[in-house]
Amino acid sequence: MENNNYAIETNDLSIHYGSFTAVKGVNMKVERQKITAIIGPSGCGKSTLLRAFNRMNDFVPSCHVTGELLLDNQNLYSKDIDPVEVRRKIGMVFQKPNPFPKSIYENIAWGARINGFKGKMDELVEQSLRSAALWDEVKDKLQQSAYALSGGQQQRLCIARTIAIQPEIILMDEPASALDPISTLRIEELMQELKKNYTIIIVTHNMQQAARASDYTAMMMIDDQRAGGVIEFDATKTIFTRPGDKRTEDYVTGRFG
Amino acid sequence: MKEETLNIKPMETRGFRQFNLKKKLRISESLIQGLLFFAGILSIFVTVAIVYELGKEALLFFNDPDVTLGKFFGTTKWQPGIGQYGIWALVSATLTTSSIAILIALPLGLASAVYLSEYATQKMRSILKPILEILAGIPTVVYGYFALLFVTPILKTIFKDGIQVYNMLSAGLVMGIMILPLIASMSEDALSAVPRALREGAYAMGATKLETSLQVVVPAALSGIGAAVIVGISRAVGETMIVAVAAGAGPNFSFNLLDAAETMTGHIARISGGDLSYNSIDYTSLFAIALMLFLVTLVLNLISQWVVNKFREQYE
């Protein structure tokens, strides 16, 4: 099926640390230009799954992945795939803002430069900052350190630098959990803008955030072997109003978690 | 949902001392505070005392009617016994050997630090780091004879008659090897202290390991690496045994690596080892050299600090 509607698909994807299986048998089809939320109680493997999407788990020595992760019908875990290239295609925004200890300008230019960008850098920086709704706040201090910005601004800078390298998918690992409510709102508004061009997968602890901001929701839960898995994956509306699984219902209605 | 009745008994309260809001004197607290203050002040006091003693004796030297600052800084022959006071004869050798040492130790030390912190597996690191630290524990006199009896003969086969038996190159090279573990170890600590989140941020941008290490981690650790270099320079400038054994005995104004020349420290060690009368110009001149040594170290430290402040990238 060429040119399908799915940005990325998993096929029985499992993630193991040594002999321990942390995430088991995930089958998900993530639709293009939509926001897909991954929710579930602490320790159920949400972040582990998210980090499997851009092969960030490669850096954990004992971690290995079985099953398939398909991007354009290519398994990203097959032997001949270059993980560096994967991460260029699938960007990531982390829980805690982690701008580079460089100027605001350099934070954006650096990623573009190492990825071989040959165009007009000033334009790219401005465009990326505008897309991340940060330009007006920083246009007069591009040469200042990124650490002079507030937490919310830093997080938008991290989104801007990710956009600058033109990924197809942006992974967000609880991007607003370290931010105040106003900054959180701005990030959520920004996500709605970004989904016009990008596919977003977001891990969140915040049920309201998932309900407000996402189009699809995957509910994760650990089984009796402590392996996490997706127990339900559906349109967000369905998950929050007519969940098919009792455990999902208990979780989204706040009965536990 | 099942209701559970919790049955919590009141906690045992006997056994605690009686609650009393009154301010009390805690002797162990005041004692430890005094002790810590004393420890802190002691090192400052020692430094001040050394500078005072150096200054006092050096003043005697400079008060000699024969000695002028013009001669001291303006000429290049050092032989206080016969009225030659050109400090550059000794400074040149110190600068030359120290420069060789830093040129060897900085790139190699930084490379091994990057390897240890970014590339080596946990197991590799646990083997290599102790070995590196053993290298730092070898007495410098051993390094000195290593330079004279092992490195110099090798240099001899390369440069033939162009190189003297005692030469600055051999001493400088071995001094570089001596301070390498220091720079490597301190730089490795600085690199390891860079938060993992920064590396992950770089990797998530499609950066390779090399790009991440050299363009994100090293700049972020630069103030720690700078401190390592400063300590390294100070060690090299102050190093005595290696240069005393291998670089030559006799002041010689020369920047030629293949020449024999005596450094400030080597000269002090040699002269003070002989018979010296307290009022002789030879005796007081040693303090002038020591003061100069102090000054050179200070200036080099200030320069490296300035370089670090200019290029470092601060995280949080």
XYZ file of C-alpha atoms in Angstrom, chain A residues 51 54 56 59 84 87-88 90-92 94 96 98-102 110-111 114-115 147 161-162 165 255, chain B residues 1 196-209 211-212 215-216 219-220 312-316:
52
model
C 11.956 6.330 22.432
C 13.414 7.178 16.839
C 16.873 6.533 21.160
C 21.962 4.124 23.712
C 21.314 8.743 12.734
C 16.449 10.550 14.076
C 16.650 13.192 11.383
C 11.768 11.554 13.476
C 12.560 14.428 15.815
C 12.073 14.476 19.541
C 12.011 15.936 25.782
C 12.726 18.794 30.500
C 17.298 20.745 26.984
C 18.553 23.559 24.768
C 22.233 23.402 23.859
C 24.566 25.683 25.807
C 24.824 27.943 22.784
C 23.557 23.771 14.663
C 21.118 20.978 13.853
C 25.209 19.094 10.868
C 22.448 17.815 8.617
C 19.584 29.566 29.081
C 15.267 23.416 16.521
C 13.439 20.171 15.815
C 15.665 19.987 10.378
C -10.424 5.900 39.431
C -14.447 -0.584 45.923
C 22.740 13.190 29.578
C 19.803 15.285 28.417
C 22.180 17.428 26.346
C 23.599 14.402 24.552
C 20.106 13.039 23.936
C 19.044 16.407 22.565
C 21.921 16.292 20.103
C 21.309 12.685 19.082
C 17.629 13.448 18.571
C 18.681 16.086 16.028
C 20.368 13.428 13.919
C 23.846 14.157 15.231
C 26.500 11.473 15.073
C 28.476 10.469 18.110
C 29.354 15.638 16.355
C 27.677 15.239 19.716
C 30.322 20.135 19.291
C 27.986 19.765 22.257
C 32.035 22.963 24.689
C 29.669 22.391 27.604
C 32.990 28.198 27.394
C 29.332 27.412 27.016
C 27.395 27.303 30.215
C 24.575 24.933 30.905
C 22.237 26.023 33.691
